[in-house]
mmCIF file of C-alpha atoms in Angstrom:
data_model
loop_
_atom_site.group_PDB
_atom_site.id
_atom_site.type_symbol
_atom_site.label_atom_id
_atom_site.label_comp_id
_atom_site.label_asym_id
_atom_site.label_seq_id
_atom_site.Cartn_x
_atom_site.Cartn_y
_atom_site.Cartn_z
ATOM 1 C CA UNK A 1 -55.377 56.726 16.563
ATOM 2 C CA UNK A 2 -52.961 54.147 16.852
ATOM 3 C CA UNK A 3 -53.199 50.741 14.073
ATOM 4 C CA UNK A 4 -54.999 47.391 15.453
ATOM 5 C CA UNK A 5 -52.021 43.961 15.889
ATOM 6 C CA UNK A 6 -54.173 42.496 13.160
ATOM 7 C CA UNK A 7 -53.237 45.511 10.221
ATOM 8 C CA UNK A 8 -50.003 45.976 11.267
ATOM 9 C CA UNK A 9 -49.334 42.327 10.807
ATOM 10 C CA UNK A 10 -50.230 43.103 7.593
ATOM 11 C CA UNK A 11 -48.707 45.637 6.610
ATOM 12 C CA UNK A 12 -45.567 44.331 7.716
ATOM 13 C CA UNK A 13 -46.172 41.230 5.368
ATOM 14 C CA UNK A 14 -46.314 43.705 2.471
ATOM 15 C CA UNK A 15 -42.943 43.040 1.147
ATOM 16 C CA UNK A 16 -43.220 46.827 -1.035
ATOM 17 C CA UNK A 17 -41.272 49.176 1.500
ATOM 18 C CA UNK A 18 -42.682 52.650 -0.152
ATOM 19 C CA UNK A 19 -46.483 50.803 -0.209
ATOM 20 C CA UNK A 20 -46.346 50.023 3.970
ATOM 21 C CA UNK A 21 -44.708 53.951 4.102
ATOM 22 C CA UNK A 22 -47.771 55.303 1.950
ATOM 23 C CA UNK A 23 -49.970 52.897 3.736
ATOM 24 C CA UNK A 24 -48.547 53.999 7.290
ATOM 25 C CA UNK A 25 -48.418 57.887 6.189
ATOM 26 C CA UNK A 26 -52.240 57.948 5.727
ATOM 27 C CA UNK A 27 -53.478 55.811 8.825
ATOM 28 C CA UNK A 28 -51.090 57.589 11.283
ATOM 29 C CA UNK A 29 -51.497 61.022 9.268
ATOM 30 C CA UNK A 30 -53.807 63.800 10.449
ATOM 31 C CA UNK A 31 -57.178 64.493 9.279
ATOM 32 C CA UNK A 32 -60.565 62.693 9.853
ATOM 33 C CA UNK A 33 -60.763 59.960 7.922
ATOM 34 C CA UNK A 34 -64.494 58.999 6.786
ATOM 35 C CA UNK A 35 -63.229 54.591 6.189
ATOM 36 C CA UNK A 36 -61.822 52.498 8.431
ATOM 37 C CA UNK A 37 -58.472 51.483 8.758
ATOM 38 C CA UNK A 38 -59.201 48.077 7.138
ATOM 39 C CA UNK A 39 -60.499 49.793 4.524
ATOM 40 C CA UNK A 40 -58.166 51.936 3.595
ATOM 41 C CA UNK A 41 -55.755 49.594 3.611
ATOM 42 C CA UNK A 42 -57.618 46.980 1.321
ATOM 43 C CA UNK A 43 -58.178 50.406 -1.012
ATOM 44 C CA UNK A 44 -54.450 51.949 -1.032
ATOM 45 C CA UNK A 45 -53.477 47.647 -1.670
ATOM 46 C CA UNK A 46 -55.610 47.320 -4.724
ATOM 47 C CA UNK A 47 -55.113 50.113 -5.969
ATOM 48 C CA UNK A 48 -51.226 49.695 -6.080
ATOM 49 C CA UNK A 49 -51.889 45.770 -7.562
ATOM 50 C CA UNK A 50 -54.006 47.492 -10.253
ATOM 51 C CA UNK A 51 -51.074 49.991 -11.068
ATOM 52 C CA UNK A 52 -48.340 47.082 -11.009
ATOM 53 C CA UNK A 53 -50.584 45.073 -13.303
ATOM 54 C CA UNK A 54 -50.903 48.128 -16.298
ATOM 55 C CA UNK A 55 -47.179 48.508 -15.978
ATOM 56 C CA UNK A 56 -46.982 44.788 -16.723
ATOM 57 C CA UNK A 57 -49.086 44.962 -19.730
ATOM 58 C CA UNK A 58 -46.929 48.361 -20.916
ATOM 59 C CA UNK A 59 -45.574 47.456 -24.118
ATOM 60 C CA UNK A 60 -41.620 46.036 -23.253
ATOM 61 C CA UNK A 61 -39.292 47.714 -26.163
ATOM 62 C CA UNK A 62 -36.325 45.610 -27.133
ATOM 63 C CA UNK A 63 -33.429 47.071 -27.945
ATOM 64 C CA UNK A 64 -32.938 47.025 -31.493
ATOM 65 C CA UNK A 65 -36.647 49.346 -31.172
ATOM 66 C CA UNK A 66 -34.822 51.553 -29.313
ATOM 67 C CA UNK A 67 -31.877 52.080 -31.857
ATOM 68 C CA UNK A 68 -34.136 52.388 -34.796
ATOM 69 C CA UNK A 69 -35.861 55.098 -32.887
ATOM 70 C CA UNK A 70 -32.654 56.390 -32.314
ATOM 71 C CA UNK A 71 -31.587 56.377 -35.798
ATOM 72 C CA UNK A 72 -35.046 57.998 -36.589
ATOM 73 C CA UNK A 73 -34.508 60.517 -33.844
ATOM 74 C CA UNK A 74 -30.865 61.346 -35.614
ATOM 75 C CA UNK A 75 -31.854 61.901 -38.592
ATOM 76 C CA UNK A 76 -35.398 63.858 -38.581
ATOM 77 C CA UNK A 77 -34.360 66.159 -35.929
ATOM 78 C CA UNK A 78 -30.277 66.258 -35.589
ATOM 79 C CA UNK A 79 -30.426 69.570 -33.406
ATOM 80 C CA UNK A 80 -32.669 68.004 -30.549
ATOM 81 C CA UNK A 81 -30.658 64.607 -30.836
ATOM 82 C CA UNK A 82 -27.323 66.397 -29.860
ATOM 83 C CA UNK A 83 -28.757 68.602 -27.502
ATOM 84 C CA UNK A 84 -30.389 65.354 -25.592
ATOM 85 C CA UNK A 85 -27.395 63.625 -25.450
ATOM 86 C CA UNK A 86 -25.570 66.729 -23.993
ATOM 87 C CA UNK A 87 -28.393 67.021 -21.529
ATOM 88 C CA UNK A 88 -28.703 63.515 -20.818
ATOM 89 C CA UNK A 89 -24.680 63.647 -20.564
ATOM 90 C CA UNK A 90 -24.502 66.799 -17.986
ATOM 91 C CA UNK A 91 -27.412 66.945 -16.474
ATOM 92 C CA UNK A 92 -28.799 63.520 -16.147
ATOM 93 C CA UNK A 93 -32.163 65.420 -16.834
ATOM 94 C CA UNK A 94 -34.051 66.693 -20.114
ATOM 95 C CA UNK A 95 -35.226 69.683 -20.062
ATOM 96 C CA UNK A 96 -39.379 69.794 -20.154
ATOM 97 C CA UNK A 97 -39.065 71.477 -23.562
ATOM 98 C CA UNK A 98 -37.248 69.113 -25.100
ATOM 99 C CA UNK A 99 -38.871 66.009 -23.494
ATOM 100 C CA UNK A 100 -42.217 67.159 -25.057
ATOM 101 C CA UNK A 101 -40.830 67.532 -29.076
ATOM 102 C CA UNK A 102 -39.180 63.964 -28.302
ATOM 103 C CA UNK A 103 -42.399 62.259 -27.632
ATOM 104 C CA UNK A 104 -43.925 64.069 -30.146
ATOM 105 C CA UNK A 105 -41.521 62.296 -32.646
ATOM 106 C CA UNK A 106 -42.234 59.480 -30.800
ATOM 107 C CA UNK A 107 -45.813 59.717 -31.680
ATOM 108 C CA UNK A 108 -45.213 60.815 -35.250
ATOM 109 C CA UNK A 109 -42.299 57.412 -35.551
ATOM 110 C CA UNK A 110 -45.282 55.192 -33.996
ATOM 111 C CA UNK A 111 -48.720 56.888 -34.704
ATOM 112 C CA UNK A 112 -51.104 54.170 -33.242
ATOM 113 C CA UNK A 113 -48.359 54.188 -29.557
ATOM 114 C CA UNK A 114 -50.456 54.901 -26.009
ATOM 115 C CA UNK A 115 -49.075 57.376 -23.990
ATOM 116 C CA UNK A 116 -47.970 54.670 -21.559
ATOM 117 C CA UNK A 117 -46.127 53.271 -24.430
ATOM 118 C CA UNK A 118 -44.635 56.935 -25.827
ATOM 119 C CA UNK A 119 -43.089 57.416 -22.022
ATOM 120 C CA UNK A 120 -41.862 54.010 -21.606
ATOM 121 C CA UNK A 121 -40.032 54.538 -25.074
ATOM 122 C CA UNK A 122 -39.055 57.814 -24.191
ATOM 123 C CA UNK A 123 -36.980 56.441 -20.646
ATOM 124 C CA UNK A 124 -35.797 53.284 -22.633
ATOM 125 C CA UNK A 125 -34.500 55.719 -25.142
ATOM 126 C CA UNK A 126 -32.838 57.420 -22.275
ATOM 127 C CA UNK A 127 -30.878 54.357 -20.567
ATOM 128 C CA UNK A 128 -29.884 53.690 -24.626
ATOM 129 C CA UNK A 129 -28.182 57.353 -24.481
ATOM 130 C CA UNK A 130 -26.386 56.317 -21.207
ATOM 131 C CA UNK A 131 -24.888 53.577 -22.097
ATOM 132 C CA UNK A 132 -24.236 53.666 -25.927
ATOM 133 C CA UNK A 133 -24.066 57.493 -26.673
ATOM 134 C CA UNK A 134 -22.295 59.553 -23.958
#
């Protein structure tokens, strides 16, 4: 089923390239589709505005936060501080393992912290490893 002028004229005034991609994938994509194309579209648009406006309200960590975390890190649980940095260093990954006692120090450095918060520490944390620690 091929898109009406109208949508596509709107979908190429989204100025998100992977939102017109998701948008495209699922109108031109097989199935049978139980909405209209309008619809979808105004669904698969809000939606994405919702999740752009949670990540706005994630808590931003500055980056003295991010060293005393570090420091914290360092000195509760030396082993898995060394070990991320070598991971972080080699790998440009952390293993799943590891990731998971991390934000559980997280959580135990910052009880009250939403998970939202815990992750956006956690990659903050990482960028702080790449450019001050390996």
């Amino acid at each position: 089923m091929s898109i009406s002028p109208e949508l596509q004229a709107k979908i190429d005034a989204l100025e998100d390239e992977r939102l017109k991609a998701d948008i495209l994938d699922v109108l031109t994509g097989p199935g049978k589709r139980r909405a209209t194309d309008e619809a979808i579209y105004e669904m698969i648009v809000s939606s994405h505005a919702r999740v752009k406006e949670q990540q706005a309200r994630l808590r931003q960590w500055e980056d003295d936060e991010v060293a005393a975390f570090a420091e914290y890190f360092k000195e509760k649980k030396l082993a898995d501080f060394v070990e991320f940095i070598k991971q972080e260093r080699e790998f440009n990954e952390i293993e799943s393992v590891l990731a998971w006692r991390v934000v559980g120090l997280i959580s135990e450095w910052m009880p009250d912290l939403s998970s939202g918060g815990s992750n956006g520490l956690f990659s903050k944390f990482r960028d702080y490893v790449k450019l001050h620690l390996t």
